[in-house]
Amino acid sequence: MQIATWNVNSVRSRLEQVLAWLERERPEVLCLQETKVEDGSFPLEPFTSLGYGAVISGQKAYNGVAILSRLPLEDVRIGFDALLSDGPALALAEQKRVISARIEGVRVLNLYVPNGSSLQSEKYAYKLEWLACLRRYLDVQDADGDPLCMVGDFNIALDDRDIHDPQRLSGGIMASDHERDALRLALDERLADVFRLFEPDTGHWSWWDYRSGAWDRDSGWRIDHIYLSEQLQERATDCLIHKAVRGNEKPSDHAPVVVQLQWPPEVDDDEEEEELE
DNA sequence: ATGGCGGGTCTAACCCGA
């Protein structure tokens, strides 16, 4: 089972590229961020034609998330307010950044974390509030007991290996202590960045700025992540960034990230014998 | 570098992203 995440920077602008990639790669699940479209205008039909069901939560011009799946989507939850009824969760619900569904018994949570703009900005305070709310949301969600695959555009480089020029950029937006701590607090030992289970080295990016020739200079950041709970970490065999997609004509500034899972777990011989007893 | 590019929509002396 393959689960992918991709900030497409407008699903309508990127439609032909997303469809071509889906036809080629055929992941069971693709989570989209920055769809930038209200639900009534989301292009559902091209995806259903390829065999993908969809659950969506969008708004005009900004943000927007969706989960596309060739397997049944169950128990869909939209916004932090699906699990939290307090003031902060309700206030954060205005921006469409959170959607989840259960797929083959796995809770797939798709997030578009606020960027924060700059450390002095009100948007940075919003980002920290949002991450604090994420932590509380995950605490409530834990009661489900389902294995968790949390994906998305986190707009945070977890450590300096994830930045092309840490000397210049570390400590700034997307690489500051407060936001890194807030994300690590939300992860709280229960979730692992699956890319790092396979690749310890720097030099692997998922986002390249449209400006300043960042792509040509390979000056990127790794800010698109897939986090797995313990049960799924043991089932992961691969996590790849589809870098070539960033070289397309009219690309998104993000590349897709894909995890390969042995899921549902194969029943091995020992277990079969136990079941027969 | 209050820069760069490329989405969006109130098509602009616009806003926003990362």
PDB file of C-alpha atoms (C1' of nucleotides) in Angstrom:
ATOM      1  CA  MET A   1       0.000   0.000   0.000  1.00  0.00           C
ATOM      2  CA  GLN A   2       1.424   3.381  -1.023  1.00  0.00           C
ATOM      3  CA  ILE A   3       0.404   6.640   0.647  1.00  0.00           C
ATOM      4  CA  ALA A   4       1.538   9.903  -0.953  1.00  0.00           C
ATOM      5  CA  THR A   5       1.451  13.583  -0.023  1.00  0.00           C
ATOM      6  CA  TRP A   6       1.746  16.528  -2.420  1.00  0.00           C
ATOM      7  CA  ASN A   7       1.274  20.262  -2.023  1.00  0.00           C
ATOM      8  CA  VAL A   8       0.004  20.959  -5.546  1.00  0.00           C
ATOM      9  CA  ASN A   9      -0.362  24.769  -5.266  1.00  0.00           C
ATOM     10  CA  SER A  10      -3.869  24.795  -6.827  1.00  0.00           C
ATOM     11  CA  VAL A  11      -5.471  21.507  -7.865  1.00  0.00           C
ATOM     12  CA  ARG A  12      -7.128  23.157 -10.861  1.00  0.00           C
ATOM     13  CA  SER A  13      -3.874  24.636 -12.171  1.00  0.00           C
ATOM     14  CA  ARG A  14      -2.075  21.336 -11.594  1.00  0.00           C
ATOM     15  CA  LEU A  15      -4.889  18.969 -12.647  1.00  0.00           C
ATOM     16  CA  GLU A  16      -3.254  17.436 -15.746  1.00  0.00           C
ATOM     17  CA  GLN A  17       0.050  16.882 -13.882  1.00  0.00           C
ATOM     18  CA  VAL A  18      -1.650  15.273 -10.887  1.00  0.00           C
ATOM     19  CA  LEU A  19      -3.691  12.969 -13.118  1.00  0.00           C
ATOM     20  CA  ALA A  20      -0.610  11.979 -15.145  1.00  0.00           C
ATOM     21  CA  TRP A  21       1.334  11.236 -11.953  1.00  0.00           C
ATOM     22  CA  LEU A  22      -1.546   9.180 -10.501  1.00  0.00           C
ATOM     23  CA  GLU A  23      -1.853   7.144 -13.699  1.00  0.00           C
ATOM     24  CA  ARG A  24       1.867   6.416 -13.642  1.00  0.00           C
ATOM     25  CA  GLU A  25       2.370   5.751  -9.926  1.00  0.00           C
ATOM     26  CA  ARG A  26      -1.061   4.433  -8.903  1.00  0.00           C
ATOM     27  CA  PRO A  27      -0.649   5.014  -5.126  1.00  0.00           C
ATOM     28  CA  GLU A  28      -3.591   3.749  -3.101  1.00  0.00           C
ATOM     29  CA  VAL A  29      -3.840   7.150  -1.378  1.00  0.00           C
ATOM     30  CA  LEU A  30      -2.825  10.693  -2.366  1.00  0.00           C
ATOM     31  CA  CYS A  31      -3.178  13.551   0.107  1.00  0.00           C
ATOM     32  CA  LEU A  32      -3.262  17.039  -1.421  1.00  0.00           C
ATOM     33  CA  GLN A  33      -2.567  20.418   0.165  1.00  0.00           C
ATOM     34  CA  GLU A  34      -3.184  23.936  -1.151  1.00  0.00           C
ATOM     35  CA  THR A  35      -6.040  22.853  -3.386  1.00  0.00           C
ATOM     36  CA  LYS A  36      -7.182  26.510  -3.408  1.00  0.00           C
ATOM     37  CA  VAL A  37     -10.760  25.710  -4.383  1.00  0.00           C
ATOM     38  CA  GLU A  38     -14.168  25.666  -2.731  1.00  0.00           C
ATOM     39  CA  ASP A  39     -15.729  22.210  -2.393  1.00  0.00           C
ATOM     40  CA  GLY A  40     -18.401  22.839  -5.031  1.00  0.00           C
ATOM     41  CA  SER A  41     -15.752  23.619  -7.662  1.00  0.00           C
ATOM     42  CA  PHE A  42     -13.313  20.774  -6.862  1.00  0.00           C
ATOM     43  CA  PRO A  43     -12.683  18.682 -10.023  1.00  0.00           C
ATOM     44  CA  LEU A  44     -13.922  15.339  -8.628  1.00  0.00           C
ATOM     45  CA  GLU A  45     -14.833  13.629 -11.891  1.00  0.00           C
ATOM     46  CA  PRO A  46     -11.314  13.279 -13.376  1.00  0.00           C
ATOM     47  CA  PHE A  47     -10.218  11.487 -10.192  1.00  0.00           C
ATOM     48  CA  THR A  48     -13.227   9.164  -9.978  1.00  0.00           C
ATOM     49  CA  SER A  49     -12.544   8.241 -13.624  1.00  0.00           C
ATOM     50  CA  LEU A  50      -9.127   6.987 -12.498  1.00  0.00           C
ATOM     51  CA  GLY A  51     -10.726   4.989  -9.672  1.00  0.00           C
ATOM     52  CA  TYR A  52     -10.094   7.439  -6.839  1.00  0.00           C
ATOM     53  CA  GLY A  53     -12.733   8.459  -4.341  1.00  0.00           C
ATOM     54  CA  ALA A  54     -12.205  11.817  -2.662  1.00  0.00           C
ATOM     55  CA  VAL A  55     -12.942  13.657   0.535  1.00  0.00           C
ATOM     56  CA  ILE A  56     -12.271  17.388   0.404  1.00  0.00           C
ATOM     57  CA  SER A  57     -12.197  20.508   2.534  1.00  0.00           C
ATOM     58  CA  GLY A  58     -11.431  23.686   0.657  1.00  0.00           C
ATOM     59  CA  GLN A  59     -11.943  27.415   0.545  1.00  0.00           C
ATOM     60  CA  LYS A  60     -11.587  30.156  -2.039  1.00  0.00           C
ATOM     61  CA  ALA A  61      -8.026  31.068  -3.117  1.00  0.00           C
ATOM     62  CA  TYR A  62      -6.153  29.822  -0.037  1.00  0.00           C
ATOM     63  CA  ASN A  63      -5.367  26.561   1.770  1.00  0.00           C
ATOM     64  CA  GLY A  64      -7.564  23.524   1.105  1.00  0.00           C
ATOM     65  CA  VAL A  65      -6.869  19.810   1.653  1.00  0.00           C
ATOM     66  CA  ALA A  66      -8.131  16.588   0.083  1.00  0.00           C
ATOM     67  CA  ILE A  67      -7.634  12.827   0.373  1.00  0.00           C
ATOM     68  CA  LEU A  68      -7.893  10.764  -2.811  1.00  0.00           C
ATOM     69  CA  SER A  69      -8.119   6.995  -2.360  1.00  0.00           C
ATOM     70  CA  ARG A  70      -8.646   3.845  -4.429  1.00  0.00           C
ATOM     71  CA  LEU A  71      -9.648   2.087  -1.176  1.00  0.00           C
ATOM     72  CA  PRO A  72     -12.809   2.949   0.787  1.00  0.00           C
ATOM     73  CA  LEU A  73     -12.663   6.152   2.869  1.00  0.00           C
ATOM     74  CA  GLU A  74     -14.325   5.758   6.261  1.00  0.00           C
ATOM     75  CA  ASP A  75     -15.055   7.966   9.287  1.00  0.00           C
ATOM     76  CA  VAL A  76     -14.046  11.262   7.639  1.00  0.00           C
ATOM     77  CA  ARG A  77     -13.117  14.136   9.959  1.00  0.00           C
ATOM     78  CA  ILE A  78     -12.729  17.746   8.841  1.00  0.00           C
ATOM     79  CA  GLY A  79     -10.976  20.390  10.946  1.00  0.00           C
ATOM     80  CA  PHE A  80      -9.594  20.224  14.474  1.00  0.00           C
ATOM     81  CA  ASP A  81     -13.175  20.927  15.621  1.00  0.00           C
ATOM     82  CA  ALA A  82     -14.170  17.391  14.578  1.00  0.00           C
ATOM     83  CA  LEU A  83     -12.483  16.220  17.797  1.00  0.00           C
ATOM     84  CA  LEU A  84     -12.080  19.430  19.840  1.00  0.00           C
ATOM     85  CA  SER A  85     -14.943  21.768  20.692  1.00  0.00           C
ATOM     86  CA  ASP A  86     -12.980  24.502  22.482  1.00  0.00           C
ATOM     87  CA  GLY A  87     -12.592  28.108  21.319  1.00  0.00           C
ATOM     88  CA  PRO A  88      -9.136  27.807  19.728  1.00  0.00           C
ATOM     89  CA  ALA A  89     -10.115  24.743  17.686  1.00  0.00           C
ATOM     90  CA  LEU A  90     -13.274  26.461  16.439  1.00  0.00           C
ATOM     91  CA  ALA A  91     -11.364  29.644  15.564  1.00  0.00           C
ATOM     92  CA  LEU A  92      -8.728  27.671  13.612  1.00  0.00           C
ATOM     93  CA  ALA A  93     -11.463  25.899  11.624  1.00  0.00           C
ATOM     94  CA  GLU A  94     -11.902  28.941   9.377  1.00  0.00           C
ATOM     95  CA  GLN A  95      -8.771  27.984   7.422  1.00  0.00           C
ATOM     96  CA  LYS A  96      -9.166  24.620   5.711  1.00  0.00           C
ATOM     97  CA  ARG A  97      -6.010  22.762   6.690  1.00  0.00           C
ATOM     98  CA  VAL A  98      -7.088  19.498   8.355  1.00  0.00           C
ATOM     99  CA  ILE A  99      -8.810  16.380   6.991  1.00  0.00           C
ATOM    100  CA  SER A 100      -8.607  12.730   7.932  1.00  0.00           C
ATOM    101  CA  ALA A 101     -10.188   9.402   7.082  1.00  0.00           C
ATOM    102  CA  ARG A 102      -9.740   5.756   8.036  1.00  0.00           C
ATOM    103  CA  ILE A 103      -8.459   3.646   5.142  1.00  0.00           C
ATOM    104  CA  GLU A 104      -7.875  -0.115   5.564  1.00  0.00           C
ATOM    105  CA  GLY A 105      -7.878   0.420   9.318  1.00  0.00           C
ATOM    106  CA  VAL A 106      -5.220   3.175   9.117  1.00  0.00           C
ATOM    107  CA  ARG A 107      -6.066   6.697  10.272  1.00  0.00           C
ATOM    108  CA  VAL A 108      -4.724   8.915   7.465  1.00  0.00           C
ATOM    109  CA  LEU A 109      -4.405  12.517   8.686  1.00  0.00           C
ATOM    110  CA  ASN A 110      -3.621  15.148   6.054  1.00  0.00           C
ATOM    111  CA  LEU A 111      -2.335  18.547   7.243  1.00  0.00           C
ATOM    112  CA  TYR A 112      -1.392  21.875   5.734  1.00  0.00           C
ATOM    113  CA  VAL A 113       0.522  23.604   8.523  1.00  0.00           C
ATOM    114  CA  PRO A 114       0.487  27.439   8.413  1.00  0.00           C
ATOM    115  CA  ASN A 115       3.687  28.956   7.032  1.00  0.00           C
ATOM    116  CA  GLY A 116       4.040  31.717   9.604  1.00  0.00           C
ATOM    117  CA  SER A 117       5.543  34.315   7.240  1.00  0.00           C
ATOM    118  CA  SER A 118       8.235  35.666   9.607  1.00  0.00           C
ATOM    119  CA  LEU A 119       9.091  35.376  13.286  1.00  0.00           C
ATOM    120  CA  GLN A 120       7.695  38.868  13.965  1.00  0.00           C
ATOM    121  CA  SER A 121       4.406  38.208  12.170  1.00  0.00           C
ATOM    122  CA  GLU A 122       0.974  37.551  13.695  1.00  0.00           C
ATOM    123  CA  LYS A 123       0.959  34.582  11.330  1.00  0.00           C
ATOM    124  CA  TYR A 124       3.865  33.073  13.270  1.00  0.00           C
ATOM    125  CA  ALA A 125       1.824  33.268  16.489  1.00  0.00           C
ATOM    126  CA  TYR A 126      -1.027  31.630  14.558  1.00  0.00           C
ATOM    127  CA  LYS A 127       1.340  28.842  13.453  1.00  0.00           C
ATOM    128  CA  LEU A 128       2.374  28.162  17.074  1.00  0.00           C
ATOM    129  CA  GLU A 129      -1.272  28.171  18.226  1.00  0.00           C
ATOM    130  CA  TRP A 130      -2.115  25.807  15.392  1.00  0.00           C
ATOM    131  CA  LEU A 131       0.676  23.379  16.392  1.00  0.00           C
ATOM    132  CA  ALA A 132      -0.452  23.495  20.036  1.00  0.00           C
ATOM    133  CA  CYS A 133      -3.958  22.612  18.847  1.00  0.00           C
ATOM    134  CA  LEU A 134      -2.517  19.760  16.751  1.00  0.00           C
ATOM    135  CA  ARG A 135      -0.954  18.285  19.871  1.00  0.00           C
ATOM    136  CA  ARG A 136      -4.297  18.311  21.718  1.00  0.00           C
ATOM    137  CA  TYR A 137      -6.036  16.893  18.624  1.00  0.00           C
ATOM    138  CA  LEU A 138      -3.571  13.987  18.444  1.00  0.00           C
ATOM    139  CA  ASP A 139      -4.050  13.285  22.154  1.00  0.00           C
ATOM    140  CA  VAL A 140      -7.812  12.913  21.619  1.00  0.00           C
ATOM    141  CA  GLN A 141      -7.343  10.932  18.403  1.00  0.00           C
ATOM    142  CA  ASP A 142      -5.096   8.443  20.245  1.00  0.00           C
ATOM    143  CA  ALA A 143      -8.206   7.074  21.959  1.00  0.00           C
ATOM    144  CA  ASP A 144      -9.222   5.495  18.607  1.00  0.00           C
ATOM    145  CA  GLY A 145      -6.316   3.075  18.907  1.00  0.00           C
ATOM    146  CA  ASP A 146      -5.882   3.024  15.116  1.00  0.00           C
ATOM    147  CA  PRO A 147      -2.427   3.035  13.498  1.00  0.00           C
ATOM    148  CA  LEU A 148      -1.677   6.574  12.301  1.00  0.00           C
ATOM    149  CA  CYS A 149      -0.174   7.913   9.080  1.00  0.00           C
ATOM    150  CA  MET A 150       0.088  11.718   9.412  1.00  0.00           C
ATOM    151  CA  VAL A 151       1.190  13.479   6.243  1.00  0.00           C
ATOM    152  CA  GLY A 152       1.352  16.923   4.773  1.00  0.00           C
ATOM    153  CA  ASP A 153       3.135  20.184   4.168  1.00  0.00           C
ATOM    154  CA  PHE A 154       4.488  20.977   7.636  1.00  0.00           C
ATOM    155  CA  ASN A 155       6.282  24.192   6.663  1.00  0.00           C
ATOM    156  CA  ILE A 156       8.979  23.224   9.185  1.00  0.00           C
ATOM    157  CA  ALA A 157      12.432  21.757   8.622  1.00  0.00           C
ATOM    158  CA  LEU A 158      12.723  19.461  11.647  1.00  0.00           C
ATOM    159  CA  ASP A 159      16.515  19.756  11.802  1.00  0.00           C
ATOM    160  CA  ASP A 160      19.343  21.401   9.889  1.00  0.00           C
ATOM    161  CA  ARG A 161      19.824  18.413   7.568  1.00  0.00           C
ATOM    162  CA  ASP A 162      16.538  19.502   6.007  1.00  0.00           C
ATOM    163  CA  ILE A 163      17.805  22.912   4.806  1.00  0.00           C
ATOM    164  CA  HIS A 164      20.210  23.604   1.921  1.00  0.00           C
ATOM    165  CA  ASP A 165      21.921  26.497   3.766  1.00  0.00           C
ATOM    166  CA  PRO A 166      21.474  25.966   7.524  1.00  0.00           C
ATOM    167  CA  GLN A 167      24.069  28.592   8.410  1.00  0.00           C
ATOM    168  CA  ARG A 168      21.943  31.297   6.775  1.00  0.00           C
ATOM    169  CA  LEU A 169      18.436  29.887   7.346  1.00  0.00           C
ATOM    170  CA  SER A 170      18.456  27.994  10.647  1.00  0.00           C
ATOM    171  CA  GLY A 171      16.612  29.936  13.326  1.00  0.00           C
ATOM    172  CA  GLY A 172      14.484  31.779  10.763  1.00  0.00           C
ATOM    173  CA  ILE A 173      10.945  31.008   9.641  1.00  0.00           C
ATOM    174  CA  MET A 174      10.369  27.269   9.050  1.00  0.00           C
ATOM    175  CA  ALA A 175      13.527  26.518  11.062  1.00  0.00           C
ATOM    176  CA  SER A 176      13.080  28.347  14.366  1.00  0.00           C
ATOM    177  CA  ASP A 177      13.299  26.745  17.804  1.00  0.00           C
ATOM    178  CA  HIS A 178       9.734  27.553  18.887  1.00  0.00           C
ATOM    179  CA  GLU A 179       8.048  25.976  15.871  1.00  0.00           C
ATOM    180  CA  ARG A 180      10.403  22.975  15.850  1.00  0.00           C
ATOM    181  CA  ASP A 181       9.716  22.424  19.555  1.00  0.00           C
ATOM    182  CA  ALA A 182       5.965  22.798  19.015  1.00  0.00           C
ATOM    183  CA  LEU A 183       5.997  20.165  16.263  1.00  0.00           C
ATOM    184  CA  ARG A 184       8.228  17.791  18.267  1.00  0.00           C
ATOM    185  CA  LEU A 185       5.886  18.200  21.231  1.00  0.00           C
ATOM    186  CA  ALA A 186       2.961  17.165  19.019  1.00  0.00           C
ATOM    187  CA  LEU A 187       4.892  14.147  17.702  1.00  0.00           C
ATOM    188  CA  ASP A 188       5.712  13.180  21.297  1.00  0.00           C
ATOM    189  CA  GLU A 189       7.624   9.912  20.693  1.00  0.00           C
ATOM    190  CA  ARG A 190       4.488   8.378  19.220  1.00  0.00           C
ATOM    191  CA  LEU A 191       5.302   9.345  15.612  1.00  0.00           C
ATOM    192  CA  ALA A 192       8.448   8.947  13.496  1.00  0.00           C
ATOM    193  CA  ASP A 193       9.453  10.890  10.364  1.00  0.00           C
ATOM    194  CA  VAL A 194       9.547   7.832   8.091  1.00  0.00           C
ATOM    195  CA  PHE A 195      11.920   9.434   5.557  1.00  0.00           C
ATOM    196  CA  ARG A 196      14.620   9.466   8.263  1.00  0.00           C
ATOM    197  CA  LEU A 197      14.168   5.735   8.925  1.00  0.00           C
ATOM    198  CA  PHE A 198      15.782   5.179   5.513  1.00  0.00           C
ATOM    199  CA  GLU A 199      17.899   8.289   4.811  1.00  0.00           C
ATOM    200  CA  PRO A 200      20.147   9.910   7.445  1.00  0.00           C
ATOM    201  CA  ASP A 201      21.915  12.364   5.107  1.00  0.00           C
ATOM    202  CA  THR A 202      21.199  15.962   4.144  1.00  0.00           C
ATOM    203  CA  GLY A 203      20.646  17.055   0.538  1.00  0.00           C
ATOM    204  CA  HIS A 204      17.102  15.706   0.128  1.00  0.00           C
ATOM    205  CA  TRP A 205      14.443  18.377  -0.480  1.00  0.00           C
ATOM    206  CA  SER A 206      10.687  18.423  -1.123  1.00  0.00           C
ATOM    207  CA  TRP A 207      10.235  22.164  -1.785  1.00  0.00           C
ATOM    208  CA  TRP A 208      12.156  24.589  -3.996  1.00  0.00           C
ATOM    209  CA  ASP A 209      11.203  28.288  -4.094  1.00  0.00           C
ATOM    210  CA  TYR A 210       9.928  29.478  -7.484  1.00  0.00           C
ATOM    211  CA  ARG A 211      12.205  32.504  -7.064  1.00  0.00           C
ATOM    212  CA  SER A 212      15.942  33.050  -7.284  1.00  0.00           C
ATOM    213  CA  GLY A 213      16.557  29.974  -9.428  1.00  0.00           C
ATOM    214  CA  ALA A 214      16.207  27.730  -6.388  1.00  0.00           C
ATOM    215  CA  TRP A 215      15.379  24.669  -8.497  1.00  0.00           C
ATOM    216  CA  ASP A 216      18.309  25.164 -10.865  1.00  0.00           C
ATOM    217  CA  ARG A 217      20.670  25.581  -7.902  1.00  0.00           C
ATOM    218  CA  ASP A 218      18.960  22.696  -6.010  1.00  0.00           C
ATOM    219  CA  SER A 219      18.444  25.070  -3.068  1.00  0.00           C
ATOM    220  CA  GLY A 220      15.549  23.342  -1.333  1.00  0.00           C
ATOM    221  CA  TRP A 221      14.008  22.442   1.972  1.00  0.00           C
ATOM    222  CA  ARG A 222      12.484  19.172   3.209  1.00  0.00           C
ATOM    223  CA  ILE A 223       9.213  20.378   4.692  1.00  0.00           C
ATOM    224  CA  ASP A 224       6.765  17.755   3.350  1.00  0.00           C
ATOM    225  CA  HIS A 225       6.699  14.862   5.777  1.00  0.00           C
ATOM    226  CA  ILE A 226       5.115  11.483   6.479  1.00  0.00           C
ATOM    227  CA  TYR A 227       4.885  10.438  10.135  1.00  0.00           C
ATOM    228  CA  LEU A 228       4.001   6.914  11.221  1.00  0.00           C
ATOM    229  CA  SER A 229       2.936   5.429  14.534  1.00  0.00           C
ATOM    230  CA  GLU A 230       4.938   2.497  15.873  1.00  0.00           C
ATOM    231  CA  GLN A 231       2.884  -0.285  14.304  1.00  0.00           C
ATOM    232  CA  LEU A 232       3.279   1.241  10.827  1.00  0.00           C
ATOM    233  CA  GLN A 233       6.990   2.072  11.251  1.00  0.00           C
ATOM    234  CA  GLU A 234       7.619  -1.666  11.339  1.00  0.00           C
ATOM    235  CA  ARG A 235       5.656  -2.055   8.096  1.00  0.00           C
ATOM    236  CA  ALA A 236       7.377   0.698   6.085  1.00  0.00           C
ATOM    237  CA  THR A 237       9.752  -0.528   3.376  1.00  0.00           C
ATOM    238  CA  ASP A 238      10.532   2.723   1.539  1.00  0.00           C
ATOM    239  CA  CYS A 239       9.981   6.496   1.537  1.00  0.00           C
ATOM    240  CA  LEU A 240      10.801   8.435  -1.629  1.00  0.00           C
ATOM    241  CA  ILE A 241      10.627  12.062  -2.750  1.00  0.00           C
ATOM    242  CA  HIS A 242       9.545  12.223  -6.396  1.00  0.00           C
ATOM    243  CA  LYS A 243      11.956  15.041  -7.180  1.00  0.00           C
ATOM    244  CA  ALA A 244      11.662  14.798 -10.971  1.00  0.00           C
ATOM    245  CA  VAL A 245       8.098  16.145 -10.793  1.00  0.00           C
ATOM    246  CA  ARG A 246       9.505  19.542  -9.736  1.00  0.00           C
ATOM    247  CA  GLY A 247      11.204  19.720 -13.144  1.00  0.00           C
ATOM    248  CA  ASN A 248       7.870  19.614 -15.037  1.00  0.00           C
ATOM    249  CA  GLU A 249       6.596  22.513 -17.115  1.00  0.00           C
ATOM    250  CA  LYS A 250       4.520  24.758 -14.817  1.00  0.00           C
ATOM    251  CA  PRO A 251       5.303  22.670 -11.713  1.00  0.00           C
ATOM    252  CA  SER A 252       4.095  22.989  -8.159  1.00  0.00           C
ATOM    253  CA  ASP A 253       6.912  24.296  -5.982  1.00  0.00           C
ATOM    254  CA  HIS A 254       6.592  21.028  -3.962  1.00  0.00           C
ATOM    255  CA  ALA A 255       7.388  17.456  -5.033  1.00  0.00           C
ATOM    256  CA  PRO A 256       5.298  14.421  -3.969  1.00  0.00           C
ATOM    257  CA  VAL A 257       6.529  12.211  -1.104  1.00  0.00           C
ATOM    258  CA  VAL A 258       5.509   8.539  -1.040  1.00  0.00           C
ATOM    259  CA  VAL A 259       5.716   5.852   1.637  1.00  0.00           C
ATOM    260  CA  GLN A 260       5.460   2.155   0.855  1.00  0.00           C
ATOM    261  CA  LEU A 261       3.758   0.102   3.571  1.00  0.00           C
ATOM    262  CA  GLN A 262       3.305  -3.639   3.937  1.00  0.00           C
ATOM    263  CA  TRP A 263      -0.334  -3.224   4.821  1.00  0.00           C
ATOM    264  CA  PRO A 264      -2.622  -4.864   5.677  1.00  0.00           C
ATOM    265  CA  PRO A 265      -0.086  -7.062   7.485  1.00  0.00           C
ATOM    266  CA  GLU A 266       0.457 -10.401   5.757  1.00  0.00           C
ATOM    267  CA  VAL A 267      -0.453 -13.332   7.938  1.00  0.00           C
ATOM    268  CA  ASP A 268       2.821 -15.267   8.309  1.00  0.00           C
ATOM    269  CA  ASP A 269       3.069 -19.029   8.789  1.00  0.00           C
ATOM    270  CA  ASP A 270       3.436 -18.886  12.576  1.00  0.00           C
ATOM    271  CA  GLU A 271       0.349 -16.764  12.961  1.00  0.00           C
ATOM    272  CA  GLU A 272      -1.570 -19.051  10.615  1.00  0.00           C
ATOM    273  CA  GLU A 273      -0.654 -22.037  12.796  1.00  0.00           C
ATOM    274  CA  GLU A 274      -1.739 -20.120  15.888  1.00  0.00           C
ATOM    275  CA  GLU A 275      -5.040 -19.333  14.234  1.00  0.00           C
ATOM    276  CA  LEU A 276      -5.570 -23.028  13.442  1.00  0.00           C
ATOM    277  CA  GLU A 277      -4.998 -24.112  17.041  1.00  0.00           C
TER     278      GLU A 277
ATOM    279  C1'  DA B   1      16.869  42.202  -1.361  1.00  0.00           C
ATOM    280  C1'  DT B   2      10.419  45.755   1.380  1.00  0.00           C
ATOM    281  C1'  DG B   3      13.949  41.570  -3.991  1.00  0.00           C
ATOM    282  C1'  DG B   4      13.200  37.090  -7.205  1.00  0.00           C
ATOM    283  C1'  DC B   5       7.953  33.586  -9.127  1.00  0.00           C
ATOM    284  C1'  DG B   6       3.532  31.926  -9.495  1.00  0.00           C
ATOM    285  C1'  DG B   7      -0.856  30.756  -7.519  1.00  0.00           C
ATOM    286  C1'  DG B   8      -5.407  33.250  -6.367  1.00  0.00           C
ATOM    287  C1'  DT B   9      -9.240  36.948  -7.367  1.00  0.00           C
ATOM    288  C1'  DC B  10     -11.909  42.509  -6.008  1.00  0.00           C
ATOM    289  C1'  DT B  11      -7.701  41.594 -12.982  1.00  0.00           C
ATOM    290  C1'  DA B  12      -4.200  45.842  -9.463  1.00  0.00           C
ATOM    291  C1'  DA B  13      -0.874  51.365  -7.423  1.00  0.00           C
ATOM    292  C1'  DC B  14      -3.988  43.719  -5.486  1.00  0.00           C
ATOM    293  C1'  DC B  15      -2.950  39.535  -1.654  1.00  0.00           C
ATOM    294  C1'  DC B  16      -0.432  35.530  -0.307  1.00  0.00           C
ATOM    295  C1'  DG B  17       2.883  31.775  -0.136  1.00  0.00           C
ATOM    296  C1'  DA B  18       7.613  29.573   1.992  1.00  0.00           C
TER     297       DA B  18
END
